[in-house]
XYZ file of N, CA and C in Angstrom:
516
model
N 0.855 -1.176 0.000
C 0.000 0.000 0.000
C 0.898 1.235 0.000
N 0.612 2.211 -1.322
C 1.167 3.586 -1.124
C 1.276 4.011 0.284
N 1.943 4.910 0.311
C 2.339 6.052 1.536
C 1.846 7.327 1.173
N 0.779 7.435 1.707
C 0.403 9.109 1.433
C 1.435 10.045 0.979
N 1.015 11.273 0.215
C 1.973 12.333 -0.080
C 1.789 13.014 0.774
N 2.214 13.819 1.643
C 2.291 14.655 2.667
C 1.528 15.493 2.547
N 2.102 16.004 1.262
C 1.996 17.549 0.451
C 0.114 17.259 0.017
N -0.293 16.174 -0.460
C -1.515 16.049 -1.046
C -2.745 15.434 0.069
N -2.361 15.034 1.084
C -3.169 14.424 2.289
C -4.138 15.731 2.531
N -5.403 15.093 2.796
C -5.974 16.195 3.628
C -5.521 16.329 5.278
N -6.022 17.390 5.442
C -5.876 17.627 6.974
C -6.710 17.243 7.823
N -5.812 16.485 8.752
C -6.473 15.576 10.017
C -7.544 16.627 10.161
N -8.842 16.126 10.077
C -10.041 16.550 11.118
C -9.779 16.628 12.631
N -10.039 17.926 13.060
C -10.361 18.378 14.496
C -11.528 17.090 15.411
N -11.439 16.559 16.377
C -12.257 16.429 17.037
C -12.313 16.904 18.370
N -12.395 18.309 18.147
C -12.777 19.355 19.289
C -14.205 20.020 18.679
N -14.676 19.780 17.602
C -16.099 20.278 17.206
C -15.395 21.897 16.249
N -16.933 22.782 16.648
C -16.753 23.907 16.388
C -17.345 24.034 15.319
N -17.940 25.012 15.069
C -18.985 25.218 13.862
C -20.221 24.830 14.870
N -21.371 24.326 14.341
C -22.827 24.130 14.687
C -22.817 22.952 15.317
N -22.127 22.118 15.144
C -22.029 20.400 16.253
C -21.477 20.579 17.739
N -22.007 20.074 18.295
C -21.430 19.943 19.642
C -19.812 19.081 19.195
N -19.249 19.125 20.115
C -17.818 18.078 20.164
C -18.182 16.748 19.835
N -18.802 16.483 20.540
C -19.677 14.690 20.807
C -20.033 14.190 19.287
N -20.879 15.114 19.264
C -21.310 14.945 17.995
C -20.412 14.600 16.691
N -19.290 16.123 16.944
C -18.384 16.362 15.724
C -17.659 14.782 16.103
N -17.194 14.639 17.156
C -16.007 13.614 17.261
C -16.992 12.335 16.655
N -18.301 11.794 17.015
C -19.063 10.538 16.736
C -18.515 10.855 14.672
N -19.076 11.666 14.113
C -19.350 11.788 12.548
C -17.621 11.756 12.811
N -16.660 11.521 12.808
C -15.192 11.615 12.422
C -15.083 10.111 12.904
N -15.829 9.725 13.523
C -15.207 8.080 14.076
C -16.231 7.785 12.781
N -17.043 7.898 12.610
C -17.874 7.385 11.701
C -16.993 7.166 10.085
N -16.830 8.592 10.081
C -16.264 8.854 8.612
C -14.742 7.608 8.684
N -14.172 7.862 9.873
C -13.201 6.779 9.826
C -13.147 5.468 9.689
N -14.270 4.758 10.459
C -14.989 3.655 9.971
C -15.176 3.651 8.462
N -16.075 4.138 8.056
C -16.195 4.079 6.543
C -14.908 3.727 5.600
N -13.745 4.797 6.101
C -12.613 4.774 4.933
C -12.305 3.724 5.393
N -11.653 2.988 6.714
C -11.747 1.586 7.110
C -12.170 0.806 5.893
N -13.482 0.521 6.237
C -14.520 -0.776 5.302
C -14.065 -0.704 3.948
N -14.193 0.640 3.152
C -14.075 0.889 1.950
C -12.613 0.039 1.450
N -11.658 0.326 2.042
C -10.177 -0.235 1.736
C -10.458 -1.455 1.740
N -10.725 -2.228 3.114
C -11.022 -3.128 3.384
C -11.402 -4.221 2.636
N -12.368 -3.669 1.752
C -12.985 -4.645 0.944
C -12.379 -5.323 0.254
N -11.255 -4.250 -0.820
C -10.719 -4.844 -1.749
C -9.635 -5.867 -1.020
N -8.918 -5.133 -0.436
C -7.610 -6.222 0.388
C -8.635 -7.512 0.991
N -9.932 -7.487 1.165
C -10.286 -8.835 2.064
C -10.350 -9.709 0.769
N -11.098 -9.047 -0.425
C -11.373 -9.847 -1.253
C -10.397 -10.340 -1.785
N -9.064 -9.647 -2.231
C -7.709 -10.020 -2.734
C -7.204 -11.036 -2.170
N -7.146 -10.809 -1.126
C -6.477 -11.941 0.149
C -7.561 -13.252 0.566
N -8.073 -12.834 0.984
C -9.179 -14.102 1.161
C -10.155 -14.989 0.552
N -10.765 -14.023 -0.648
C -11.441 -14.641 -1.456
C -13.124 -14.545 -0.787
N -13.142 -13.326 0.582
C -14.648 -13.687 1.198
C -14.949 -12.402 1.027
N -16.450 -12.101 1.198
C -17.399 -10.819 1.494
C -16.257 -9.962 2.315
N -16.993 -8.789 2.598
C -15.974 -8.322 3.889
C -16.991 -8.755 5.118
N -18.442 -9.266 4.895
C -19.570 -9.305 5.533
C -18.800 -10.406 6.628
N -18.334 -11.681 5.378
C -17.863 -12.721 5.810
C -16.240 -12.640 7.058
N -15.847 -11.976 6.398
C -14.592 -11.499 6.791
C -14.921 -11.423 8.611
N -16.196 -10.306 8.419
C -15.972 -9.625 9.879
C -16.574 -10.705 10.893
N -17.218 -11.957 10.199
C -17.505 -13.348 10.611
C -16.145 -14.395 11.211
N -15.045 -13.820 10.432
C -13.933 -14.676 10.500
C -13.529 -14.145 11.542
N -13.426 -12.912 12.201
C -12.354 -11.669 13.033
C -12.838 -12.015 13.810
N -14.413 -11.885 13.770
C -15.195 -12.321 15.583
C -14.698 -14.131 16.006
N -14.987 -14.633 15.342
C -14.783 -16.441 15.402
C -12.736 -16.546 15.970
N -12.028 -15.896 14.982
C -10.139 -15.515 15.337
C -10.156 -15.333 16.748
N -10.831 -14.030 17.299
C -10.352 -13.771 18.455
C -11.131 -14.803 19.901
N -11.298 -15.860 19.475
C -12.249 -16.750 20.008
C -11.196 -18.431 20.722
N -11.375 -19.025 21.197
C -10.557 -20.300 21.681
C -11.200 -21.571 20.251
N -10.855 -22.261 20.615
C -11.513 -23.233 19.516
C -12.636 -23.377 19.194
N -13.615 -23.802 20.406
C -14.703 -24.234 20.264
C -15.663 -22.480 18.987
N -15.263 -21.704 19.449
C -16.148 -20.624 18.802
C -17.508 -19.964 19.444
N -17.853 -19.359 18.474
C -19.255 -18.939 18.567
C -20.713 -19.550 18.814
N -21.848 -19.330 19.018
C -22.890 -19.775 18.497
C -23.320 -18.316 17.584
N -24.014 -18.716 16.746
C -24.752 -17.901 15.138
C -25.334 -17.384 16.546
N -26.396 -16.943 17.176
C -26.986 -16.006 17.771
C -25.967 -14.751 18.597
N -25.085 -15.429 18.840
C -23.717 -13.912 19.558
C -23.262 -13.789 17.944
N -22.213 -14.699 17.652
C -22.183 -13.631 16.082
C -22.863 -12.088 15.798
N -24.259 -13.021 15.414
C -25.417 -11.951 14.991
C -25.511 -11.171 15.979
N -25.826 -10.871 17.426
C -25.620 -9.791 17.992
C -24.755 -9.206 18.390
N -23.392 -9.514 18.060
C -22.149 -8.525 17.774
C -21.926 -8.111 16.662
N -22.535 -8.571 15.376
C -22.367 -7.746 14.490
C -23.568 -6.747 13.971
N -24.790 -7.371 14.747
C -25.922 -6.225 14.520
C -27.076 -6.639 13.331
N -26.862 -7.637 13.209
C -27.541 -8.558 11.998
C -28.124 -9.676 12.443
N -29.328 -9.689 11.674
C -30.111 -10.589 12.148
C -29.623 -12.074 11.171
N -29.913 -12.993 12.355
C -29.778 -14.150 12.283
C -29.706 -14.798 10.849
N -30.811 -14.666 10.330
C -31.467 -14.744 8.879
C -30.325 -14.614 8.228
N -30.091 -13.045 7.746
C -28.636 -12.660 7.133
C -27.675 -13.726 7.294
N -27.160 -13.727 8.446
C -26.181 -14.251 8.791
C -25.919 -16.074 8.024
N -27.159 -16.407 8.223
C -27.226 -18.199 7.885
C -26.538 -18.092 6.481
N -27.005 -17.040 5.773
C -26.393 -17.230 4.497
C -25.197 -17.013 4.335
N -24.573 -16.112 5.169
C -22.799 -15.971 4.895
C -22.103 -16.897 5.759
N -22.635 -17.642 6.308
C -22.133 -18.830 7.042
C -22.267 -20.349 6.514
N -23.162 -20.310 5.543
C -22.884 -21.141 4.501
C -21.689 -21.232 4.121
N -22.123 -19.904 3.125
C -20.761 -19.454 2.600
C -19.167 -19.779 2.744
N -19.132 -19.358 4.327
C -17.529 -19.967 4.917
C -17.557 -21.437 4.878
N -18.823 -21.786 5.124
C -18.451 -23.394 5.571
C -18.547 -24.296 4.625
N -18.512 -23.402 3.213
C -18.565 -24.114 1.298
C -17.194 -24.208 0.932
N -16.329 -22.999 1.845
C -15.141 -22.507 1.331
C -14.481 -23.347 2.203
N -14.611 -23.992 3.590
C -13.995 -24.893 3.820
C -12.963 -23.723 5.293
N -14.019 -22.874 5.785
C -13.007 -21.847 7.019
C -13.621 -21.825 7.712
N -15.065 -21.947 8.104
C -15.817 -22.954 9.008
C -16.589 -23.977 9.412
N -16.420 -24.660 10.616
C -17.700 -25.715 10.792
C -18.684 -25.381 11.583
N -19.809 -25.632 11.583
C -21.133 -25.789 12.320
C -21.247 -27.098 12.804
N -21.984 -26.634 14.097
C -21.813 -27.813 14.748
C -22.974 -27.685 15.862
N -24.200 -28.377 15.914
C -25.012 -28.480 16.982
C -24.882 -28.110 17.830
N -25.438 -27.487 19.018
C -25.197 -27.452 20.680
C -25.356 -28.118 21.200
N -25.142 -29.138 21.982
C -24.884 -30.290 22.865
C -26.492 -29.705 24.163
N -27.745 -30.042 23.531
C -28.968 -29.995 24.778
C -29.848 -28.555 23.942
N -29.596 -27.991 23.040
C -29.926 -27.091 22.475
C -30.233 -27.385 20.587
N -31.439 -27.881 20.730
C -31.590 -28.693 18.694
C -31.668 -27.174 17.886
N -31.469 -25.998 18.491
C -31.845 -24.927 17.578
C -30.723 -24.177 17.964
N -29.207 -24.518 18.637
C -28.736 -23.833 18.796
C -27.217 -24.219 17.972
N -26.865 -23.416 17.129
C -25.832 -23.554 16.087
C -23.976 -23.371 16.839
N -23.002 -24.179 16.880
C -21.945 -23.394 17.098
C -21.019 -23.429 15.812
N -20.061 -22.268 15.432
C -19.530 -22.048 14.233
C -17.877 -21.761 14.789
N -16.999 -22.177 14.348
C -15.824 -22.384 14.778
C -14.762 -22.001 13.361
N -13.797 -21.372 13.194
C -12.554 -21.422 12.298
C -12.541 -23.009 12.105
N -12.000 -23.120 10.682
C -11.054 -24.620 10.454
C -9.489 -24.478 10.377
N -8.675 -25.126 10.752
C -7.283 -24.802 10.285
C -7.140 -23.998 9.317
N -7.315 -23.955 8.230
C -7.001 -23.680 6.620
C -7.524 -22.104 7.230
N -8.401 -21.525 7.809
C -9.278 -20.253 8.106
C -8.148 -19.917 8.258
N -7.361 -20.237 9.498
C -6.554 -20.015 10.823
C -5.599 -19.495 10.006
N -4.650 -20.507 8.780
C -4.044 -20.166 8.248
C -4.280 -18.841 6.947
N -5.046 -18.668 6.290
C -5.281 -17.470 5.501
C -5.559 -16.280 6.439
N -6.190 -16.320 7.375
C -5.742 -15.089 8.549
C -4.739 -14.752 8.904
N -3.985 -15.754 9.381
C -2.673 -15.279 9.881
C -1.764 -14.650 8.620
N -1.315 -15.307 7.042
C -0.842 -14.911 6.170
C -1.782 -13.693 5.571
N -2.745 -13.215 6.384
C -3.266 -11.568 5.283
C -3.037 -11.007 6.529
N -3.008 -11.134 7.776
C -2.808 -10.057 8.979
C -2.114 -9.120 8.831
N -0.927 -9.087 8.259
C 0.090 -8.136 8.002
C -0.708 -7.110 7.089
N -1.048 -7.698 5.816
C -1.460 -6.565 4.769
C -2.662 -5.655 5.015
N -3.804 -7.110 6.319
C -5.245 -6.184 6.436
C -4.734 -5.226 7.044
N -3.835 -5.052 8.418
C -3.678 -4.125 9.420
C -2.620 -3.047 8.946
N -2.069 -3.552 7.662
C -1.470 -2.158 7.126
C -2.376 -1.400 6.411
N -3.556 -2.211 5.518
C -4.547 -1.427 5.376
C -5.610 -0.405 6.450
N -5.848 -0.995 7.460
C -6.473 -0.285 8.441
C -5.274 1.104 8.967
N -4.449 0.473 9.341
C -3.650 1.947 9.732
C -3.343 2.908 8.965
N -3.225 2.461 7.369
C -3.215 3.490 6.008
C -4.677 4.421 6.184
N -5.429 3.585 6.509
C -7.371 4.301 6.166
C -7.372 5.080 7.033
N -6.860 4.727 8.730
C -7.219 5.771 9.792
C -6.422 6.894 9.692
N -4.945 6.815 8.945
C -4.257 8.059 8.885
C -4.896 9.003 8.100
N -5.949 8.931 7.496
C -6.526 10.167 6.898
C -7.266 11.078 8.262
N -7.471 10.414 9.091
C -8.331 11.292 10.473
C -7.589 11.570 11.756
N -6.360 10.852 12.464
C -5.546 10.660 12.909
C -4.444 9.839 12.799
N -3.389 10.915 14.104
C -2.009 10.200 13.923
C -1.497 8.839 14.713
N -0.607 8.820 14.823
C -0.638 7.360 15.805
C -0.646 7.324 17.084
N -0.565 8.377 17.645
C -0.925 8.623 18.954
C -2.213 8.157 19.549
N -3.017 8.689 18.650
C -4.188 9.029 18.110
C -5.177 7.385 18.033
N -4.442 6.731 17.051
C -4.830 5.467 17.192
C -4.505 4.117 17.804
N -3.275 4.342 18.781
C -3.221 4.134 19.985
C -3.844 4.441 21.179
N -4.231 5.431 21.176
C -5.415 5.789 22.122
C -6.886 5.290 21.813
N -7.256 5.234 20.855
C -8.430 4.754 20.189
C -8.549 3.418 20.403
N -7.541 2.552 20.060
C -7.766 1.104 20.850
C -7.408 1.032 22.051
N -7.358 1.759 23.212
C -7.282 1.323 24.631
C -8.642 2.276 24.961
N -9.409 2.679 23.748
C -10.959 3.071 24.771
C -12.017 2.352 24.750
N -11.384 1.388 23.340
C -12.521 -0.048 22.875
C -12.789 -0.507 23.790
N -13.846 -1.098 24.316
C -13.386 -2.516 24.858
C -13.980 -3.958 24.340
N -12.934 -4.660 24.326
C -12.931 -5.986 24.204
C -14.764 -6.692 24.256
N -15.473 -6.285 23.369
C -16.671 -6.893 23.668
C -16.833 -8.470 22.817
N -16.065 -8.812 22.556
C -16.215 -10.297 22.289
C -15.863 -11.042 23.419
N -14.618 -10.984 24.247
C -14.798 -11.818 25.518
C -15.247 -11.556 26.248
N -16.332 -10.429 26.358
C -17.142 -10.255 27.443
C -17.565 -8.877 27.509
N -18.277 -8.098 28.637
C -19.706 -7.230 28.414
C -18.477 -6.115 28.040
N -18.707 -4.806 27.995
C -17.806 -3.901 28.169
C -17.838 -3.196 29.756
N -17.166 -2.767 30.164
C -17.094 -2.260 31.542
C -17.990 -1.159 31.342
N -18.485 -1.001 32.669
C -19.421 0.542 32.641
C -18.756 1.544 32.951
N -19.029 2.774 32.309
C -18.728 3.743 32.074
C -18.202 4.407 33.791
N -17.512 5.210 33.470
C -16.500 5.690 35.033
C -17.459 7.077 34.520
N -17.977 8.123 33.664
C -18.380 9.441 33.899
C -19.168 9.765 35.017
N -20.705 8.869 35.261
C -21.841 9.186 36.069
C -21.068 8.570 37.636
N -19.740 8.224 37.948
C -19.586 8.099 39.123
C -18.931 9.267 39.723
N -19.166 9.081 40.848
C -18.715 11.224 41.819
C -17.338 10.652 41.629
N -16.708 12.145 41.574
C -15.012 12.264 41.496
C -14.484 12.227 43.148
């Protein structure tokens, strides 16, 4: 992936607001817009490299950061915000291509679990390098690395568990 021209980059967006948005606001539409240039890149490098949706992709990332056994299709779908339905079909999908299995729930006849296969394991690990140079290329249009170092220690980790509650509404 090119290296921006210095000279031709736009200029990092403010997220201190100003103009007619509150801060909150301005800063939400700049995480947003950053997201977007994210996905947009994204696509092509997932498709280049992997051969899946990026739909699928973000199926593979949740299932990666997971122990063996995996998911069940109902957390999937409510971490990615998609209903179930959707989902059955891009989970086909992986499991045509041979990067996941489905597998019954053990006391549960309606409850699905979906797991990486080796071969997954391996085409993840050999595109990791290129996806995450793509992601850090996309976010440098909005921030620097400071910037997106700070941005992943405000995430939190909601695949292994809830996110912590918020520290604002407690007294100082």
């Amino acid at each position: 992936m090119a290296d921006l021209d210095p000279a031709r980059a736009p200029s990092c967006p403010s997220a201190r607001g100003g103009g007619l948005l509150p801060a909150e606001l301005h800063a939400w539409m700049l995480l947003l817009a950053a997201t977007g240039a994210v996905e947009q890149r994204l696509r092509t490098v997932v498709k280049e490299r992997l051969g899946v949706s990026h739909d699928e992709f973000l199926i593979l990332c949740l299932l990666a950061a997971q122990p063996e056994e995996g998911l069940r299709m109902t957390r999937i779908a409510e971490l990615l915000g998609r209903p179930k339905t959707r989902l059955t079909y891009q989970i086909a999908c992986l499991q045509h291509a041979d990067l996941i299995t489905r597998q019954s729930v053990c006391g549960d006849k309606r409850g699905i679990q979906v797991a990486l296969t080796d071969k997954a394991r391996n085409v993840l690990k050999e595109a990791s390098d290129p996806l995450a140079e793509t992601v850090t290329d996309a976010l440098g249009q909005f921030m620097g690395p400071a910037q997106r170092e700070a941005l992943r220690g405000l995430l939190p980790d909601v695949i292994k568990g809830c996110p912590s509650e918020a520290t604002d509404s407690a007294p100082a």
